[in-house]
Short mmCIF file of C-alpha atoms in Angstrom, two decimals:
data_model
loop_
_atom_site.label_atom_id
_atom_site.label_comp_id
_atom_site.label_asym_id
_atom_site.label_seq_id
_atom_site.Cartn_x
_atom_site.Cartn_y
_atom_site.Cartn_z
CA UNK A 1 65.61 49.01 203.91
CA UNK A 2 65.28 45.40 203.39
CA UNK A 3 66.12 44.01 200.35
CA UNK A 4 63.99 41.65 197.77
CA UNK A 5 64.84 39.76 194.60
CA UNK A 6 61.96 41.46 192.79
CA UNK A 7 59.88 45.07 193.90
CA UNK A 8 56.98 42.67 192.39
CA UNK A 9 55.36 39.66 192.27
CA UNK A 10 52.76 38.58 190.20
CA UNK A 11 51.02 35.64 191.16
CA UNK A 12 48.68 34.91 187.92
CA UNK A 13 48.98 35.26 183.99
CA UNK A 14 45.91 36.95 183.47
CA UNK A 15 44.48 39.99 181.52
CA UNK A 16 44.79 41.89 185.30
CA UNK A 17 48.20 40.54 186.34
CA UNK A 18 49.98 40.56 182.69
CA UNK A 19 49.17 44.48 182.79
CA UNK A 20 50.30 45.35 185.93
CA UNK A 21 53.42 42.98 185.32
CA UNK A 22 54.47 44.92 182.25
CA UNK A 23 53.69 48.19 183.05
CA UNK A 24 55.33 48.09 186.53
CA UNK A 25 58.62 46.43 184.49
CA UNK A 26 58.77 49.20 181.80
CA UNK A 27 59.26 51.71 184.79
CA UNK A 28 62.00 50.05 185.41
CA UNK A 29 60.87 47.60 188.70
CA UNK A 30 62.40 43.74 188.89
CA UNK A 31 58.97 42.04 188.34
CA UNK A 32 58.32 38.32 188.01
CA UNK A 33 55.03 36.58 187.19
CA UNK A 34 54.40 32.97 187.86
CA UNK A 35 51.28 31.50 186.09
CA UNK A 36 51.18 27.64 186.37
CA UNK A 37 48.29 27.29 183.45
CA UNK A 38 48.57 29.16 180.23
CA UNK A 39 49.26 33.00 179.65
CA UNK A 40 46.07 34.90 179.05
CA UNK A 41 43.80 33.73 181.45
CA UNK A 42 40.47 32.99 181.30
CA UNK A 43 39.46 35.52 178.86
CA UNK A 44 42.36 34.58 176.57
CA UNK A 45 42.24 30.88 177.01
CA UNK A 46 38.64 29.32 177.98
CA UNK A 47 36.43 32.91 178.26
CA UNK A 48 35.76 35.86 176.40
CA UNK A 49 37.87 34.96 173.27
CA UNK A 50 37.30 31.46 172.31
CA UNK A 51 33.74 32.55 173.36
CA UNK A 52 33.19 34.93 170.47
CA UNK A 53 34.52 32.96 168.21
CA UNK A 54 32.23 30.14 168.78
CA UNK A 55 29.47 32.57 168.50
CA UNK A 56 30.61 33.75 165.03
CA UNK A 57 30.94 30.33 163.82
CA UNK A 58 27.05 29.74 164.96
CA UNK A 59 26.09 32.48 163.46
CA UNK A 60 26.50 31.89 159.93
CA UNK A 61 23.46 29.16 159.42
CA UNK A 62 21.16 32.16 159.80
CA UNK A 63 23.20 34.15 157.32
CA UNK A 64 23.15 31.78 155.12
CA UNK A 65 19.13 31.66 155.42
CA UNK A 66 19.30 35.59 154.74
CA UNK A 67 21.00 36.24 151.75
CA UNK A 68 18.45 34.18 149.94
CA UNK A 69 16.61 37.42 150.49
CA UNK A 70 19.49 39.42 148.84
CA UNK A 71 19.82 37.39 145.96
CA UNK A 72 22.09 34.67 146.56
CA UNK A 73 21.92 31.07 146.16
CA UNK A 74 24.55 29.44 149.05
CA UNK A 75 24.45 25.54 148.45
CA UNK A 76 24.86 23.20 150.82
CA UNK A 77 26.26 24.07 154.34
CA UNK A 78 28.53 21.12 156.25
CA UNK A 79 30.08 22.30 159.45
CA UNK A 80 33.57 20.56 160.80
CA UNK A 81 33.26 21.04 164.98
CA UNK A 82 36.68 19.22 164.98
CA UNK A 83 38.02 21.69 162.54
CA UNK A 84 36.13 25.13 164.45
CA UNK A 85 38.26 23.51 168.29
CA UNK A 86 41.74 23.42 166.04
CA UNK A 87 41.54 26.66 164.47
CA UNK A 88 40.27 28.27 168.32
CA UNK A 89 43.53 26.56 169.69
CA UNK A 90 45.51 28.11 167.02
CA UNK A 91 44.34 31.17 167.73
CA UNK A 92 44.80 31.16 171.75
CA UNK A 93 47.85 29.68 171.22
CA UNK A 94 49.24 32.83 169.79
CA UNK A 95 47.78 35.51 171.63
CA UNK A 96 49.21 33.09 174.86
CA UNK A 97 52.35 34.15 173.37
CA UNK A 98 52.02 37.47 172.56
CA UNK A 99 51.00 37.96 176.39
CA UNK A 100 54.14 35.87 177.67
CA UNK A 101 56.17 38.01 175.24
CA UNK A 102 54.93 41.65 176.34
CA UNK A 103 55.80 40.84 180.01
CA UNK A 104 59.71 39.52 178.63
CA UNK A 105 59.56 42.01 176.37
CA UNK A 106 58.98 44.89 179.11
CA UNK A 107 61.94 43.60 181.45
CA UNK A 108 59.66 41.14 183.13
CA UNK A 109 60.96 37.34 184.84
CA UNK A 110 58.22 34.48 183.59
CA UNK A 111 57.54 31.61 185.59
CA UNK A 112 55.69 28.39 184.34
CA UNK A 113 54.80 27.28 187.58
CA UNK A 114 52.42 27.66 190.83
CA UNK A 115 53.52 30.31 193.30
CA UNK A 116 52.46 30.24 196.82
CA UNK A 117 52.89 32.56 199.70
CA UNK A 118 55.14 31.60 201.92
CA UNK A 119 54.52 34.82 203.82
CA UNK A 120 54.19 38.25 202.86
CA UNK A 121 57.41 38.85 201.30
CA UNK A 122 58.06 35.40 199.99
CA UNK A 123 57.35 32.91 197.42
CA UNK A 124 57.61 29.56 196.58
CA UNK A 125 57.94 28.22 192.75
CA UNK A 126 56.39 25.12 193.00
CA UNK A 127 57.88 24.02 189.86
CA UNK A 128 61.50 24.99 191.00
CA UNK A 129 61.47 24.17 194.14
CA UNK A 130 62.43 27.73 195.77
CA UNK A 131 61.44 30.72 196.90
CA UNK A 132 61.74 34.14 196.34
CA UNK A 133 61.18 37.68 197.75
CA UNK A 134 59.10 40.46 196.78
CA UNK A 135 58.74 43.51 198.15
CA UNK A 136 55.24 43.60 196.57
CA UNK A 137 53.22 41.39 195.90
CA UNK A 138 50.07 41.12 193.31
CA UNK A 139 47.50 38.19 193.12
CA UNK A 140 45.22 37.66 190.00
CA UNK A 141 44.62 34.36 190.02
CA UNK A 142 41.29 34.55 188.34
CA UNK A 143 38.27 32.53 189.20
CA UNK A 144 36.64 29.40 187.80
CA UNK A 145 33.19 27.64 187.27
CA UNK A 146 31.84 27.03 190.03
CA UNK A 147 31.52 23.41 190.40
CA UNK A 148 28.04 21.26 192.04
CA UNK A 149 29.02 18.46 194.63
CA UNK A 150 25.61 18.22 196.07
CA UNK A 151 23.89 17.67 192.42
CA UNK A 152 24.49 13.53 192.25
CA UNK A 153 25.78 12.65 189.18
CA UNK A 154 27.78 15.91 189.04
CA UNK A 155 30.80 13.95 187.56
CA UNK A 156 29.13 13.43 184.29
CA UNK A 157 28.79 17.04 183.74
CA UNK A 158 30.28 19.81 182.08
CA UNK A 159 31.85 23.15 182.80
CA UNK A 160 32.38 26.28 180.33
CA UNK A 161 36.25 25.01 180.31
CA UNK A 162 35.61 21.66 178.97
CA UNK A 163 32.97 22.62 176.67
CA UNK A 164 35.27 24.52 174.34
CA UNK A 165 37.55 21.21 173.58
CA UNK A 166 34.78 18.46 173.46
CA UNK A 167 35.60 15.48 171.51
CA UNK A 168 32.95 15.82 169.05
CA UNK A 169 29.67 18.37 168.98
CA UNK A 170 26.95 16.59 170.81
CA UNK A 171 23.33 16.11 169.59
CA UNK A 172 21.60 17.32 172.99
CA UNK A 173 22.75 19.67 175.37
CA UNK A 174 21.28 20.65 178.39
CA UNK A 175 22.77 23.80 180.11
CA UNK A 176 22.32 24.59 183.55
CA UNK A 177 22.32 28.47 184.49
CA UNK A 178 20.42 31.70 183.68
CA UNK A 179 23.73 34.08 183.69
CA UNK A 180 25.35 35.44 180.65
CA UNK A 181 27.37 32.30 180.13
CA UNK A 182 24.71 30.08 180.02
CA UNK A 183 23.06 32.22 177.74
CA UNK A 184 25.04 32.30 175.28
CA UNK A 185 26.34 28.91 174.96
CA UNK A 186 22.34 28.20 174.76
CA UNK A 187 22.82 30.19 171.67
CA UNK A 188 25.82 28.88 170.82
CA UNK A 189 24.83 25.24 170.53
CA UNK A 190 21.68 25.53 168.95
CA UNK A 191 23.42 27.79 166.43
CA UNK A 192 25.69 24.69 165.34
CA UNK A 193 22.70 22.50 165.25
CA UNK A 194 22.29 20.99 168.97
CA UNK A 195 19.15 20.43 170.39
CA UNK A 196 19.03 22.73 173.54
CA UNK A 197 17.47 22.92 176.32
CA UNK A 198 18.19 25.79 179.09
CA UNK A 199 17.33 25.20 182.68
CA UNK A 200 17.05 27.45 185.12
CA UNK A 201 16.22 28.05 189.13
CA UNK A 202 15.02 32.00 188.69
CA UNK A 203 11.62 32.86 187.02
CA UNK A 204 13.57 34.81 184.14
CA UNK A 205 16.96 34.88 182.79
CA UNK A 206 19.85 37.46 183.15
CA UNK A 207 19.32 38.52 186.24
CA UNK A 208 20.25 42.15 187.36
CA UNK A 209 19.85 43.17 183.33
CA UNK A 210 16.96 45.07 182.25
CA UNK A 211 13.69 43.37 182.35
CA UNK A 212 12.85 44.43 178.80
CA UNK A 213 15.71 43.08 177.77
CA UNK A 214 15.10 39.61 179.70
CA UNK A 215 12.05 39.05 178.34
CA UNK A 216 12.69 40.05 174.73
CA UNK A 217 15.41 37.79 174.95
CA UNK A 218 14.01 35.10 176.67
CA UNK A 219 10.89 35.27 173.85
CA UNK A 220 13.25 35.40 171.23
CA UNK A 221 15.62 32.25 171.90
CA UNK A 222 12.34 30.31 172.00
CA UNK A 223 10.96 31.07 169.00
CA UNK A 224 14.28 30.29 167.59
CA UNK A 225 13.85 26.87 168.94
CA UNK A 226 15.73 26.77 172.37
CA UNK A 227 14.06 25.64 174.86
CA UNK A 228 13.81 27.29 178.29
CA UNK A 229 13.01 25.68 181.45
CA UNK A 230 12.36 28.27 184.31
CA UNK A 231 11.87 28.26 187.39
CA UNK A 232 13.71 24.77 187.22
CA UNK A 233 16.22 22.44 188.46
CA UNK A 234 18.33 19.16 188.06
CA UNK A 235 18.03 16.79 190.78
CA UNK A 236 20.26 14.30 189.72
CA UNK A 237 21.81 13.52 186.40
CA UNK A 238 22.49 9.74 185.80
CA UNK A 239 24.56 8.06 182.65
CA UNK A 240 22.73 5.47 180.72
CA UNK A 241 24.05 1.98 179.30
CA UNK A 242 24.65 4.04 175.64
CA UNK A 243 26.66 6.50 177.04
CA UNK A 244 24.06 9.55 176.99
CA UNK A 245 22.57 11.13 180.43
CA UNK A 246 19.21 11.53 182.08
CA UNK A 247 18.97 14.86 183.50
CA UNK A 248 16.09 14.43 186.32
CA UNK A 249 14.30 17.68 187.06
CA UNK A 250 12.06 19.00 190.38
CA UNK A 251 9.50 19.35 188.32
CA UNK A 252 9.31 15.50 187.14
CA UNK A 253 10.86 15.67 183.69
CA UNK A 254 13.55 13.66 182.65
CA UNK A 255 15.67 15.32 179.69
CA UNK A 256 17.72 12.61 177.54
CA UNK A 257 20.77 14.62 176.12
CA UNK A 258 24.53 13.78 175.37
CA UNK A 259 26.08 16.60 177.63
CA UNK A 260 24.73 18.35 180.86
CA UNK A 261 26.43 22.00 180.80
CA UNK A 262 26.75 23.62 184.68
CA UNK A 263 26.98 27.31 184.18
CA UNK A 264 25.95 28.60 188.07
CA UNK A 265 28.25 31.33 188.58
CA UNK A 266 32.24 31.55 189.54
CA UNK A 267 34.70 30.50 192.14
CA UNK A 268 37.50 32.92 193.07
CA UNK A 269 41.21 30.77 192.57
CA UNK A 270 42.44 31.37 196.52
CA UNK A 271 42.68 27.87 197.53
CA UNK A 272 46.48 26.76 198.01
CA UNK A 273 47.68 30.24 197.52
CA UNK A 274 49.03 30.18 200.74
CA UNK A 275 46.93 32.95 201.91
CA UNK A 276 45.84 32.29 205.39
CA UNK A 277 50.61 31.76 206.14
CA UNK A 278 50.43 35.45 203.96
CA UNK A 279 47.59 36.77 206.97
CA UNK A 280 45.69 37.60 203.54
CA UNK A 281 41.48 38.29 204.85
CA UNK A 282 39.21 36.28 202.73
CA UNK A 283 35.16 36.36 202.54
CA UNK A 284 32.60 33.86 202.98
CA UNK A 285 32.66 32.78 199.22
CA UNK A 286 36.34 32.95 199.32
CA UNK A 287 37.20 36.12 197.55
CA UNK A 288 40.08 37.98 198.42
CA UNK A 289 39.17 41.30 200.73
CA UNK A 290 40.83 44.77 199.37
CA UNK A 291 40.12 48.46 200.04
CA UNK A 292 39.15 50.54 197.52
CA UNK A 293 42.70 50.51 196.22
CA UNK A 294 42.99 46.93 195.52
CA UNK A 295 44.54 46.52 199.01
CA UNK A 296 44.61 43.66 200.86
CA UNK A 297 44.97 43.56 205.18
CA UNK A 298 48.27 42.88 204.64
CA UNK A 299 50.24 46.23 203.71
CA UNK A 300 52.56 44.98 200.57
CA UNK A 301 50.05 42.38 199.14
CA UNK A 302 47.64 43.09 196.69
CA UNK A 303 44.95 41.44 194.38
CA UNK A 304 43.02 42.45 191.14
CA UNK A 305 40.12 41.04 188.64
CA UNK A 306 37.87 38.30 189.41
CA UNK A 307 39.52 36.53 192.70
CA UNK A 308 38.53 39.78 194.61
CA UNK A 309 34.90 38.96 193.43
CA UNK A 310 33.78 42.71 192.69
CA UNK A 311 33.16 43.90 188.79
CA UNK A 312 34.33 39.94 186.72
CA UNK A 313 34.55 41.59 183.86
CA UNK A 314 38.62 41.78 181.84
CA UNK A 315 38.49 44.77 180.93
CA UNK A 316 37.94 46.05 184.55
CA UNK A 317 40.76 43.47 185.66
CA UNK A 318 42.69 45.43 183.23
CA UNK A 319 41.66 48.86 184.65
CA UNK A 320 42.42 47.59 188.12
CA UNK A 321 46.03 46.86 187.19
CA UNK A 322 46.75 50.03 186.28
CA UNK A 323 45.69 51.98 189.51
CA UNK A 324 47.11 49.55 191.23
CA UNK A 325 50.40 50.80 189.19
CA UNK A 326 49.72 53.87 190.18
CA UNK A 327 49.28 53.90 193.35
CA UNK A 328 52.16 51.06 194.64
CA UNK A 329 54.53 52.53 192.34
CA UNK A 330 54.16 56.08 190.74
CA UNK A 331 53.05 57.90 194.11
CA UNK A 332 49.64 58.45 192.53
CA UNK A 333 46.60 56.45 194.69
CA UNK A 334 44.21 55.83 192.64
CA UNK A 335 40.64 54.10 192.93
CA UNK A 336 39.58 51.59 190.02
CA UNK A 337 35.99 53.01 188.93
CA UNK A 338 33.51 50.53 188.67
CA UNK A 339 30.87 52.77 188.03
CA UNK A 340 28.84 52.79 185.56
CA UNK A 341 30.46 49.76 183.32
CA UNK A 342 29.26 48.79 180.18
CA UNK A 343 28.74 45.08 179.22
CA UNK A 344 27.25 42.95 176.77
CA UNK A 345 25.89 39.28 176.23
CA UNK A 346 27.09 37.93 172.88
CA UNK A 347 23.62 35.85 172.76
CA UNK A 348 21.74 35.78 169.47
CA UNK A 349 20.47 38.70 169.24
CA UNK A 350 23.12 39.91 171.63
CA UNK A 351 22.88 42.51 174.38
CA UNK A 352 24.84 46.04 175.31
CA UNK A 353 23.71 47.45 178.00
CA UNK A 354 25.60 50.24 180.65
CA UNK A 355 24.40 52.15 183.53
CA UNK A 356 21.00 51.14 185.76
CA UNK A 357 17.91 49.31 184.93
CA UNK A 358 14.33 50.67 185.25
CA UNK A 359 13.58 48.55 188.52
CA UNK A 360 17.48 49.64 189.61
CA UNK A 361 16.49 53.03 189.01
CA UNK A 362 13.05 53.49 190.46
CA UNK A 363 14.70 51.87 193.51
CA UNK A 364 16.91 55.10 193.72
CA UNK A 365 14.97 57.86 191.92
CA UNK A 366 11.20 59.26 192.36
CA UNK A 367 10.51 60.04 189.10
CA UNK A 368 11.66 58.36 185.76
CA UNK A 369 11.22 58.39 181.86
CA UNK A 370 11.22 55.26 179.98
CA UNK A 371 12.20 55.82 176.37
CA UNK A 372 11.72 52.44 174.57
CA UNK A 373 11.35 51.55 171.10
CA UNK A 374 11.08 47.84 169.40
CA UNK A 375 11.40 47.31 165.85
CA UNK A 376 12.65 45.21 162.87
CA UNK A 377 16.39 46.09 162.07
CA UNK A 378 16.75 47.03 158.36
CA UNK A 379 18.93 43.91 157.78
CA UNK A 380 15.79 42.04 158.51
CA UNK A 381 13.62 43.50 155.37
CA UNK A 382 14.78 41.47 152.67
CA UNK A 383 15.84 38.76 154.53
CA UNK A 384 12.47 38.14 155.84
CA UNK A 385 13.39 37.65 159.27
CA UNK A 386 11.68 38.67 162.44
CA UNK A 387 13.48 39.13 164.65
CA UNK A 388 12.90 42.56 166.45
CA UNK A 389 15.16 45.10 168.07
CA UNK A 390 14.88 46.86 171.25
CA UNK A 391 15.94 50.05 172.60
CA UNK A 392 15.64 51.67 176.09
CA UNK A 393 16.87 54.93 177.86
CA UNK A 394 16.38 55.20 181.52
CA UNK A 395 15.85 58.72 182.60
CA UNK A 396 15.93 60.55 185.94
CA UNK A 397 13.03 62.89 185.20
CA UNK A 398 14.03 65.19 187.39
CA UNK A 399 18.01 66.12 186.33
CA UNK A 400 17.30 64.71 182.65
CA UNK A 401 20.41 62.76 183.28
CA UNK A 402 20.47 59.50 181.53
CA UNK A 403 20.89 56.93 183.94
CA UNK A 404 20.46 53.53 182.12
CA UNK A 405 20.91 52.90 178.15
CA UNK A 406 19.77 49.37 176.85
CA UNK A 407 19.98 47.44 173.39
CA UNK A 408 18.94 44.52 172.15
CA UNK A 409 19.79 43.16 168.55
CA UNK A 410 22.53 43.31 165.89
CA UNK A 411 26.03 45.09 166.82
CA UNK A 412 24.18 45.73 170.56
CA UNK A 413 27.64 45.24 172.24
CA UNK A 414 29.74 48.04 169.74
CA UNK A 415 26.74 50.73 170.94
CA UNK A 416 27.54 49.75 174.46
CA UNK A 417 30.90 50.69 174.24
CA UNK A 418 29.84 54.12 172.96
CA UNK A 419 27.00 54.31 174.93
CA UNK A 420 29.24 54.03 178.26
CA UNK A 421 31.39 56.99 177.30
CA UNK A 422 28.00 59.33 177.14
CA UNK A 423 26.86 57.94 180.75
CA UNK A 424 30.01 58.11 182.35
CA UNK A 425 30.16 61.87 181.12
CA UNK A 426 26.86 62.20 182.80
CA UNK A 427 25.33 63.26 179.35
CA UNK A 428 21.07 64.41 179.65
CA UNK A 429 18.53 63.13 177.28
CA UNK A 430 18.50 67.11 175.98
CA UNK A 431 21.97 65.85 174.93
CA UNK A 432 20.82 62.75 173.17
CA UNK A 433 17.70 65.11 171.86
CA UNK A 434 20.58 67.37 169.93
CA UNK A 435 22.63 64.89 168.42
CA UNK A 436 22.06 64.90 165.00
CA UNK A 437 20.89 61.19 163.82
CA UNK A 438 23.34 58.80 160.96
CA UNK A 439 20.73 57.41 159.05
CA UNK A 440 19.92 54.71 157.81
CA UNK A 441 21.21 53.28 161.24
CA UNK A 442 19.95 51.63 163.96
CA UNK A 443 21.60 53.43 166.18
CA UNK A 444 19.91 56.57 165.00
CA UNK A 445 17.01 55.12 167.20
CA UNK A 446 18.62 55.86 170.55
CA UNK A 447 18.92 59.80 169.37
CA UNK A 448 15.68 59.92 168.02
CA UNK A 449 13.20 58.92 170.98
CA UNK A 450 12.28 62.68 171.84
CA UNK A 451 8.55 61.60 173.76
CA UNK A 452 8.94 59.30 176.78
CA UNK A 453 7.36 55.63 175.97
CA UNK A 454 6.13 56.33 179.89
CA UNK A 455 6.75 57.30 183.47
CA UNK A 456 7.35 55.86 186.55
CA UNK A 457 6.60 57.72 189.84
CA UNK A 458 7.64 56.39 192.91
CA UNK A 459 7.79 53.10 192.09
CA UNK A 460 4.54 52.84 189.81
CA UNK A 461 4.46 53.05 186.05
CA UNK A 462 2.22 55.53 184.73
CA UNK A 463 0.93 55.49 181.09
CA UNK A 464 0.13 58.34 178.86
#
């Protein structure tokens, strides 16, 4: 049996690798893990994280403008941007650590430094200068914004890692994109104040998400006072004598702002990996090929979370690491399930959603309910606000089986979560019908739509 320095390598400090780096090392494995950015990843570091805390911190003008409804009087409001970036470095800062430390801590080998494959058992430290052996290997290198050479002018603008570390909060931001990203830093920025303006190629944003949803959304944001620009897009973006930027669009406008924001989807990380010397397959877009078990062509290689390009969402990263544990190391194959997976879009109000939507489903199924209700949360009474929730079940008509479950407003993400564990136990809407109701919730809403709203039939909706 040939014999390696490590039984793994982990190339990549993210959410996917870090697991699968300490699990496999508190079973006793050698395992190393070289990450040549920060620990954490892009969740941890310029994602998901920093992300929600930005959104809190927009959030609180319009709390501030409702609890005049509830009987207090909140003076004056300042807001420190410089002050929001430190304390969001703080904070990544030690959760970095706490990742480092729970690969150390497991028996783990940390390298700050680039690895690439030197072939399929061996790896280089850039930062060393030597390699090493593995007799597996792991790759979760992540992906990135993906970047706009053909756009002229491209230099002057912006991706979602910049725009959490800008030198001071600009005064008009255009954002580029329809996806959840550019969504909610539309949100985000207007929140703190910025004039925004959200541009995109598609006739309606948050594509692949529930129609309903899209459009309640999309109707929302404006009356808010974001402005949305769709079907739409830059042509060139040029900087001016004072420093701002003219954003020229194919329809003729010309938007005047400070910052240009490109949010048009993700690049997997597989250039430089040394890849094609590994034999590692790679797609068209550049996304590593696996099986179903996270396998690459090559036997002893392997690669998880976003730089396979399949479900770029952590937590599924995550849940990839450990069947990938399982099956390299505990004798146990096992397939990652990405059926099924819950989500939400921390926009204002923000989305949960799991399972399919009503144009997914009538795609698939010959007759569906459609269980939707819209109203004004209770939160919004006093307050005066009106801001409406939505709520939608999808429903095979034929099974009962729920097969889509949709929410839009306050705390929309927590009932995804919840909402995901009923779906993936294949739950029926006689299921939801019998579950007693916590009232005064909003939630109470999703177990308390007992007539369908209406029905579609092969494709065709059908009132009644």
């Amino acid at each position: 049996m040939a014999q390696y320095d490590y039984d793994l390598f982990v190339i990549g400090g993210g959410s996917g690798g870090v697991r699968a780096a300490r699990v496999a090392a508190a079973l006793g494995k050698r395992v190393a893990l070289a990450e040549e950015f920060r620990f954490g990843g892009t969740c941890v570091i310029r994602g998901c994280v920093p992300k929600k805390l930005y959104v809190y911190a927009s959030q609180f003008p319009e709390h501030f403008e409702d609890a005049a409804g509830y009987g207090w009087t909140v003076g004056e409001a300042k807001f420190d941007w410089s002050k929001l970036v430190a304390n969001k470095e703080r904070e990544i800062s030690r959760l970095e650590a706490i990742y480092k430390r729970n690969v150390e801590g497991s028996g783990g080998e940390t390298f700050h430094s680039r690895a690439v494959l030197v072939d399929s058992h061996t790896i280089r430290i850039e930062a060393e200068g030597r390699t090493v052996t593995a007799d597996q290997i792991l790759i979760g290198t992540g992906g990135r914004a993906a970047a706009h050479p053909a756009l002229p002018g491209h230099e002057h603008c912006i991706y979602s890692n910049e725009v959490f570390d800008l030198p001071e909060l600009p005064k008009a931001i255009m954002i580029e994109g329809g996806g959840y990203i550019a969504v909610e830093f539309a949100n985000i920025f207007h929140g703190l104040g910025v004039e925004t303006t959200l541009v995109y190629r598609g006739k309606e944003i948050l594509s692949r998400f529930d129609m309903d949803l899209r459009r309640t959304l999309h109707d929302t944001m404006v009356s808010k006072g974001i402005r949305i620009l769709c079907p739409a897009v830059s042509e060139e973006v040029v900087k001016r004598a004072d420093g701002r930027l003219d954003a020229r669009l194919n329809t003729g406008e010309v938007l005047t702002v400070d910052q240009v924001m490109l949010a048009i989807g993700r690049t997997p990380n597989t250039e430089n990996l040394g890849l094609e010397a590994a034999g590692v397959e790679m797609d068209k877009q550049g996304a590593i090929v696996v099986d179903r078990f996270s396998r690459t062509n090559v036997q002893n290689i392997w690669a998880v979370g976003d730089v396979t390009n399949r479900v770029q969402l952590t937590p599924v990263a995550i849940h990839e690491a450990m069947c990938f544990v399982e099956t390299a190391f505990k004798n146990n194959p096992t397939e990652p399930d990405h059926d099924c997976v819950a989500t939400a879009v921390f926009s204002q109000p923000e989305i949960g959603t799991v399972g399919l939507s009503e144009d997914e489903a009538a795609k698939r199924f010959k007759h569906l309910e459609i269980y939707r209700t819209s109203f004004r949360p209770m939160r919004h009474t006093l307050s005066g606000r009106q801001e409406k929730m939505l709520m939608k079940l999808v429903v095979d008509g034929d099974t009962r089986l729920v097969l889509g479950a949709h929410v839009l407003g306050p705390d929309a993400g927590e009932m995804a979560q919840l909402l995901g564990i009923t779906l993936k136990a294949g739950l029926t809407k006689d299921d939801f019908d019998r579950t007693m109701a916590v009232h005064p919730t909003a939630a109470e809403e999703l177990v308390t739509m007992y007539k369908p709203t209406y029905l579609v039939k092969d494709g065709v909706r059908i009132d009644g």
